[in-house]
Amino acid sequence: MDPTADFFSLFELPRAFRLSVAELDSRFRDVQAQVHPDRFANAPESERRLSMQWATRANEAYQTLKKPLARGRYLLELNGHDVEAENNTAMPADFLLEQMEWREAVMEARAGGDHHELERLHNRLRGDIAGRYDELGYLLDEAADFPLAADRVRRLMFLEKLLSEIDDALASLE
């Protein structure tokens, strides 16, 4: 294995946002079978250490590629585009207004103990996020519009955080 290989190359996958999670899972298992530290339990210390490093790298690669948001950020990084999530927090007013409306609806449903409304909001947001990931796939895989893709990743970061808040609200009612 090549220690300089990117995460896609590590699993012999095309460098693309749209990928088969089943194929990723299968390739991950194949790589883990080759490098898992248990296989090197009786090997010299240097081989055991190298095995541990490879297993750690394979796990990091798998976790990154498995999650669409992390995969999008990673693809942007590979193409020389930093999402600048820490520095670039400017968002269009309509997006921020939409975020405020979502958060108010979640707060009201949570305060009212309205499990049904939280589930409705969760499902609606999930659908919105899915559509945005479709757009991100197009921007990264076909259009190669990395500046716009970086903007969409920043927006998805907001939405994924909101989805997590809704999940927390649902959990608190159970």
PDB file of C-alpha atoms in Angstrom:
ATOM      1  CA  MET A   1       0.000   0.000   0.000  1.00  0.00           C
ATOM      2  CA  ASP A   2       1.091   3.525  -0.741  1.00  0.00           C
ATOM      3  CA  PRO A   3       1.360   5.690   2.391  1.00  0.00           C
ATOM      4  CA  THR A   4       0.844   8.833   0.305  1.00  0.00           C
ATOM      5  CA  ALA A   5      -2.378   7.569  -1.284  1.00  0.00           C
ATOM      6  CA  ASP A   6      -5.507   9.610  -0.760  1.00  0.00           C
ATOM      7  CA  PHE A   7      -8.468   7.950   0.961  1.00  0.00           C
ATOM      8  CA  PHE A   8     -10.166   7.039  -2.310  1.00  0.00           C
ATOM      9  CA  SER A   9      -7.020   5.399  -3.679  1.00  0.00           C
ATOM     10  CA  LEU A  10      -6.542   3.517  -0.428  1.00  0.00           C
ATOM     11  CA  PHE A  11      -9.829   1.718  -1.132  1.00  0.00           C
ATOM     12  CA  GLU A  12      -9.340   1.681  -4.921  1.00  0.00           C
ATOM     13  CA  LEU A  13     -12.414   3.852  -5.433  1.00  0.00           C
ATOM     14  CA  PRO A  14     -12.907   6.653  -7.942  1.00  0.00           C
ATOM     15  CA  ARG A  15     -12.327  10.124  -6.528  1.00  0.00           C
ATOM     16  CA  ALA A  16     -15.996  11.167  -6.532  1.00  0.00           C
ATOM     17  CA  PHE A  17     -18.680  12.380  -4.150  1.00  0.00           C
ATOM     18  CA  ARG A  18     -21.180   9.819  -5.359  1.00  0.00           C
ATOM     19  CA  LEU A  19     -19.965   6.427  -4.312  1.00  0.00           C
ATOM     20  CA  SER A  20     -21.459   3.126  -3.333  1.00  0.00           C
ATOM     21  CA  VAL A  21     -21.434   2.805   0.453  1.00  0.00           C
ATOM     22  CA  ALA A  22     -21.723  -0.974   0.063  1.00  0.00           C
ATOM     23  CA  GLU A  23     -18.595  -0.977  -2.108  1.00  0.00           C
ATOM     24  CA  LEU A  24     -16.819   1.285   0.396  1.00  0.00           C
ATOM     25  CA  ASP A  25     -17.763  -1.100   3.217  1.00  0.00           C
ATOM     26  CA  SER A  26     -16.467  -4.067   1.245  1.00  0.00           C
ATOM     27  CA  ARG A  27     -13.190  -2.358   0.341  1.00  0.00           C
ATOM     28  CA  PHE A  28     -12.723  -1.258   3.948  1.00  0.00           C
ATOM     29  CA  ARG A  29     -13.121  -4.837   5.155  1.00  0.00           C
ATOM     30  CA  ASP A  30     -10.593  -5.987   2.543  1.00  0.00           C
ATOM     31  CA  VAL A  31      -8.026  -3.406   3.636  1.00  0.00           C
ATOM     32  CA  GLN A  32      -8.631  -4.118   7.326  1.00  0.00           C
ATOM     33  CA  ALA A  33      -8.129  -7.826   6.687  1.00  0.00           C
ATOM     34  CA  GLN A  34      -4.685  -7.020   5.243  1.00  0.00           C
ATOM     35  CA  VAL A  35      -3.498  -4.574   7.902  1.00  0.00           C
ATOM     36  CA  HIS A  36      -5.337  -5.471  11.104  1.00  0.00           C
ATOM     37  CA  PRO A  37      -2.911  -5.598  14.052  1.00  0.00           C
ATOM     38  CA  ASP A  38      -4.139  -9.075  15.059  1.00  0.00           C
ATOM     39  CA  ARG A  39      -2.505 -10.438  11.902  1.00  0.00           C
ATOM     40  CA  PHE A  40       0.820  -9.067  13.111  1.00  0.00           C
ATOM     41  CA  ALA A  41       0.664 -10.137  16.754  1.00  0.00           C
ATOM     42  CA  ASN A  42       3.771 -12.330  16.403  1.00  0.00           C
ATOM     43  CA  ALA A  43       5.598 -10.036  13.978  1.00  0.00           C
ATOM     44  CA  PRO A  44       8.554  -7.834  14.886  1.00  0.00           C
ATOM     45  CA  GLU A  45       7.763  -4.552  16.671  1.00  0.00           C
ATOM     46  CA  SER A  46       8.329  -2.442  13.540  1.00  0.00           C
ATOM     47  CA  GLU A  47       5.780  -4.489  11.558  1.00  0.00           C
ATOM     48  CA  ARG A  48       3.252  -4.322  14.407  1.00  0.00           C
ATOM     49  CA  ARG A  49       3.681  -0.536  14.584  1.00  0.00           C
ATOM     50  CA  LEU A  50       3.287  -0.208  10.814  1.00  0.00           C
ATOM     51  CA  SER A  51       0.182  -2.392  10.931  1.00  0.00           C
ATOM     52  CA  MET A  52      -1.313  -0.168  13.621  1.00  0.00           C
ATOM     53  CA  GLN A  53      -0.567   2.942  11.548  1.00  0.00           C
ATOM     54  CA  TRP A  54      -2.214   1.406   8.477  1.00  0.00           C
ATOM     55  CA  ALA A  55      -5.249   0.257  10.446  1.00  0.00           C
ATOM     56  CA  THR A  56      -5.599   3.753  11.917  1.00  0.00           C
ATOM     57  CA  ARG A  57      -5.302   5.340   8.468  1.00  0.00           C
ATOM     58  CA  ALA A  58      -7.857   2.910   7.036  1.00  0.00           C
ATOM     59  CA  ASN A  59     -10.290   3.742   9.851  1.00  0.00           C
ATOM     60  CA  GLU A  60      -9.807   7.483   9.331  1.00  0.00           C
ATOM     61  CA  ALA A  61     -10.309   7.099   5.583  1.00  0.00           C
ATOM     62  CA  TYR A  62     -13.421   4.985   6.063  1.00  0.00           C
ATOM     63  CA  GLN A  63     -14.993   7.398   8.554  1.00  0.00           C
ATOM     64  CA  THR A  64     -14.305  10.327   6.221  1.00  0.00           C
ATOM     65  CA  LEU A  65     -15.659   8.697   3.075  1.00  0.00           C
ATOM     66  CA  LYS A  66     -18.664   7.106   4.784  1.00  0.00           C
ATOM     67  CA  LYS A  67     -20.183  10.457   5.807  1.00  0.00           C
ATOM     68  CA  PRO A  68     -21.344  12.652   2.921  1.00  0.00           C
ATOM     69  CA  LEU A  69     -20.431  15.944   4.595  1.00  0.00           C
ATOM     70  CA  ALA A  70     -16.926  14.774   5.504  1.00  0.00           C
ATOM     71  CA  ARG A  71     -16.524  13.246   2.026  1.00  0.00           C
ATOM     72  CA  GLY A  72     -17.501  16.563   0.407  1.00  0.00           C
ATOM     73  CA  ARG A  73     -15.053  18.504   2.568  1.00  0.00           C
ATOM     74  CA  TYR A  74     -12.319  15.977   1.792  1.00  0.00           C
ATOM     75  CA  LEU A  75     -12.931  16.186  -1.968  1.00  0.00           C
ATOM     76  CA  LEU A  76     -12.743  19.955  -1.790  1.00  0.00           C
ATOM     77  CA  GLU A  77      -9.473  19.678   0.123  1.00  0.00           C
ATOM     78  CA  LEU A  78      -8.067  17.268  -2.494  1.00  0.00           C
ATOM     79  CA  ASN A  79      -8.976  19.816  -5.162  1.00  0.00           C
ATOM     80  CA  GLY A  80      -7.268  22.669  -3.330  1.00  0.00           C
ATOM     81  CA  HIS A  81     -10.389  24.324  -1.922  1.00  0.00           C
ATOM     82  CA  ASP A  82     -10.693  24.966   1.780  1.00  0.00           C
ATOM     83  CA  VAL A  83     -14.257  25.166   3.047  1.00  0.00           C
ATOM     84  CA  GLU A  84     -13.063  27.869   5.456  1.00  0.00           C
ATOM     85  CA  ALA A  85     -15.842  26.976   7.860  1.00  0.00           C
ATOM     86  CA  GLU A  86     -14.055  28.717  10.727  1.00  0.00           C
ATOM     87  CA  ASN A  87     -13.318  31.947   8.824  1.00  0.00           C
ATOM     88  CA  ASN A  88     -16.136  32.201   6.308  1.00  0.00           C
ATOM     89  CA  THR A  89     -19.370  32.236   8.269  1.00  0.00           C
ATOM     90  CA  ALA A  90     -21.126  34.730   6.008  1.00  0.00           C
ATOM     91  CA  MET A  91     -24.369  33.331   4.653  1.00  0.00           C
ATOM     92  CA  PRO A  92     -27.062  34.873   2.478  1.00  0.00           C
ATOM     93  CA  ALA A  93     -29.859  36.556   4.416  1.00  0.00           C
ATOM     94  CA  ASP A  94     -32.520  34.193   3.053  1.00  0.00           C
ATOM     95  CA  PHE A  95     -30.575  31.152   4.257  1.00  0.00           C
ATOM     96  CA  LEU A  96     -30.080  32.685   7.710  1.00  0.00           C
ATOM     97  CA  LEU A  97     -33.768  33.588   7.912  1.00  0.00           C
ATOM     98  CA  GLU A  98     -34.665  30.015   6.997  1.00  0.00           C
ATOM     99  CA  GLN A  99     -32.332  28.769   9.746  1.00  0.00           C
ATOM    100  CA  MET A 100     -34.026  31.030  12.300  1.00  0.00           C
ATOM    101  CA  GLU A 101     -37.457  29.767  11.278  1.00  0.00           C
ATOM    102  CA  TRP A 102     -36.327  26.148  11.570  1.00  0.00           C
ATOM    103  CA  ARG A 103     -34.800  26.746  14.997  1.00  0.00           C
ATOM    104  CA  GLU A 104     -37.927  28.534  16.246  1.00  0.00           C
ATOM    105  CA  ALA A 105     -40.114  25.648  15.071  1.00  0.00           C
ATOM    106  CA  VAL A 106     -37.833  23.147  16.821  1.00  0.00           C
ATOM    107  CA  MET A 107     -37.807  25.197  20.048  1.00  0.00           C
ATOM    108  CA  GLU A 108     -41.606  25.496  20.041  1.00  0.00           C
ATOM    109  CA  ALA A 109     -42.115  21.779  19.397  1.00  0.00           C
ATOM    110  CA  ARG A 110     -39.578  20.861  22.054  1.00  0.00           C
ATOM    111  CA  ALA A 111     -41.059  23.253  24.620  1.00  0.00           C
ATOM    112  CA  GLY A 112     -44.533  21.904  23.859  1.00  0.00           C
ATOM    113  CA  GLY A 113     -43.379  18.294  24.046  1.00  0.00           C
ATOM    114  CA  ASP A 114     -44.744  17.793  20.529  1.00  0.00           C
ATOM    115  CA  HIS A 115     -43.029  14.581  19.438  1.00  0.00           C
ATOM    116  CA  HIS A 116     -45.126  14.393  16.248  1.00  0.00           C
ATOM    117  CA  GLU A 117     -44.093  17.894  15.145  1.00  0.00           C
ATOM    118  CA  LEU A 118     -40.423  17.181  15.849  1.00  0.00           C
ATOM    119  CA  GLU A 119     -40.641  14.045  13.715  1.00  0.00           C
ATOM    120  CA  ARG A 120     -42.316  16.026  10.949  1.00  0.00           C
ATOM    121  CA  LEU A 121     -39.555  18.655  11.103  1.00  0.00           C
ATOM    122  CA  HIS A 122     -36.927  15.904  11.139  1.00  0.00           C
ATOM    123  CA  ASN A 123     -38.362  14.236   8.034  1.00  0.00           C
ATOM    124  CA  ARG A 124     -38.766  17.557   6.216  1.00  0.00           C
ATOM    125  CA  LEU A 125     -35.195  18.583   6.992  1.00  0.00           C
ATOM    126  CA  ARG A 126     -33.887  15.135   5.985  1.00  0.00           C
ATOM    127  CA  GLY A 127     -35.548  15.598   2.579  1.00  0.00           C
ATOM    128  CA  ASP A 128     -34.076  19.074   2.202  1.00  0.00           C
ATOM    129  CA  ILE A 129     -30.618  17.801   3.124  1.00  0.00           C
ATOM    130  CA  ALA A 130     -30.894  14.907   0.649  1.00  0.00           C
ATOM    131  CA  GLY A 131     -31.651  17.345  -2.159  1.00  0.00           C
ATOM    132  CA  ARG A 132     -28.698  19.491  -1.149  1.00  0.00           C
ATOM    133  CA  TYR A 133     -26.400  16.456  -1.183  1.00  0.00           C
ATOM    134  CA  ASP A 134     -27.636  15.668  -4.698  1.00  0.00           C
ATOM    135  CA  GLU A 135     -26.689  19.212  -5.712  1.00  0.00           C
ATOM    136  CA  LEU A 136     -23.300  18.847  -4.012  1.00  0.00           C
ATOM    137  CA  GLY A 137     -22.685  15.613  -5.914  1.00  0.00           C
ATOM    138  CA  TYR A 138     -23.369  17.411  -9.175  1.00  0.00           C
ATOM    139  CA  LEU A 139     -21.137  20.358  -8.247  1.00  0.00           C
ATOM    140  CA  LEU A 140     -18.237  18.097  -7.271  1.00  0.00           C
ATOM    141  CA  ASP A 141     -18.531  15.243  -9.759  1.00  0.00           C
ATOM    142  CA  GLU A 142     -19.829  16.897 -12.927  1.00  0.00           C
ATOM    143  CA  ALA A 143     -19.516  20.676 -12.767  1.00  0.00           C
ATOM    144  CA  ALA A 144     -16.239  20.797 -10.809  1.00  0.00           C
ATOM    145  CA  ASP A 145     -17.512  24.080  -9.357  1.00  0.00           C
ATOM    146  CA  PHE A 146     -15.460  23.936  -6.201  1.00  0.00           C
ATOM    147  CA  PRO A 147     -16.142  27.467  -4.878  1.00  0.00           C
ATOM    148  CA  LEU A 148     -19.908  26.876  -5.083  1.00  0.00           C
ATOM    149  CA  ALA A 149     -19.483  23.370  -3.644  1.00  0.00           C
ATOM    150  CA  ALA A 150     -17.586  24.883  -0.691  1.00  0.00           C
ATOM    151  CA  ASP A 151     -20.525  27.237  -0.083  1.00  0.00           C
ATOM    152  CA  ARG A 152     -22.936  24.305  -0.203  1.00  0.00           C
ATOM    153  CA  VAL A 153     -20.805  22.332   2.249  1.00  0.00           C
ATOM    154  CA  ARG A 154     -20.871  25.272   4.689  1.00  0.00           C
ATOM    155  CA  ARG A 155     -24.664  25.386   4.387  1.00  0.00           C
ATOM    156  CA  LEU A 156     -24.917  21.634   4.904  1.00  0.00           C
ATOM    157  CA  MET A 157     -22.857  21.993   8.062  1.00  0.00           C
ATOM    158  CA  PHE A 158     -25.581  24.286   9.457  1.00  0.00           C
ATOM    159  CA  LEU A 159     -28.327  21.905   8.391  1.00  0.00           C
ATOM    160  CA  GLU A 160     -26.628  18.794   9.784  1.00  0.00           C
ATOM    161  CA  LYS A 161     -26.201  20.608  13.104  1.00  0.00           C
ATOM    162  CA  LEU A 162     -29.889  21.500  13.071  1.00  0.00           C
ATOM    163  CA  LEU A 163     -30.794  17.881  12.323  1.00  0.00           C
ATOM    164  CA  SER A 164     -28.697  16.820  15.287  1.00  0.00           C
ATOM    165  CA  GLU A 165     -30.566  19.326  17.477  1.00  0.00           C
ATOM    166  CA  ILE A 166     -33.877  17.879  16.348  1.00  0.00           C
ATOM    167  CA  ASP A 167     -32.605  14.376  17.142  1.00  0.00           C
ATOM    168  CA  ASP A 168     -31.579  15.584  20.606  1.00  0.00           C
ATOM    169  CA  ALA A 169     -35.010  17.142  21.114  1.00  0.00           C
ATOM    170  CA  LEU A 170     -36.689  13.883  20.098  1.00  0.00           C
ATOM    171  CA  ALA A 171     -34.448  11.891  22.429  1.00  0.00           C
ATOM    172  CA  SER A 172     -35.246  14.208  25.335  1.00  0.00           C
ATOM    173  CA  LEU A 173     -38.977  13.514  24.879  1.00  0.00           C
ATOM    174  CA  GLU A 174     -38.562   9.747  24.936  1.00  0.00           C
TER     175      GLU A 174
END
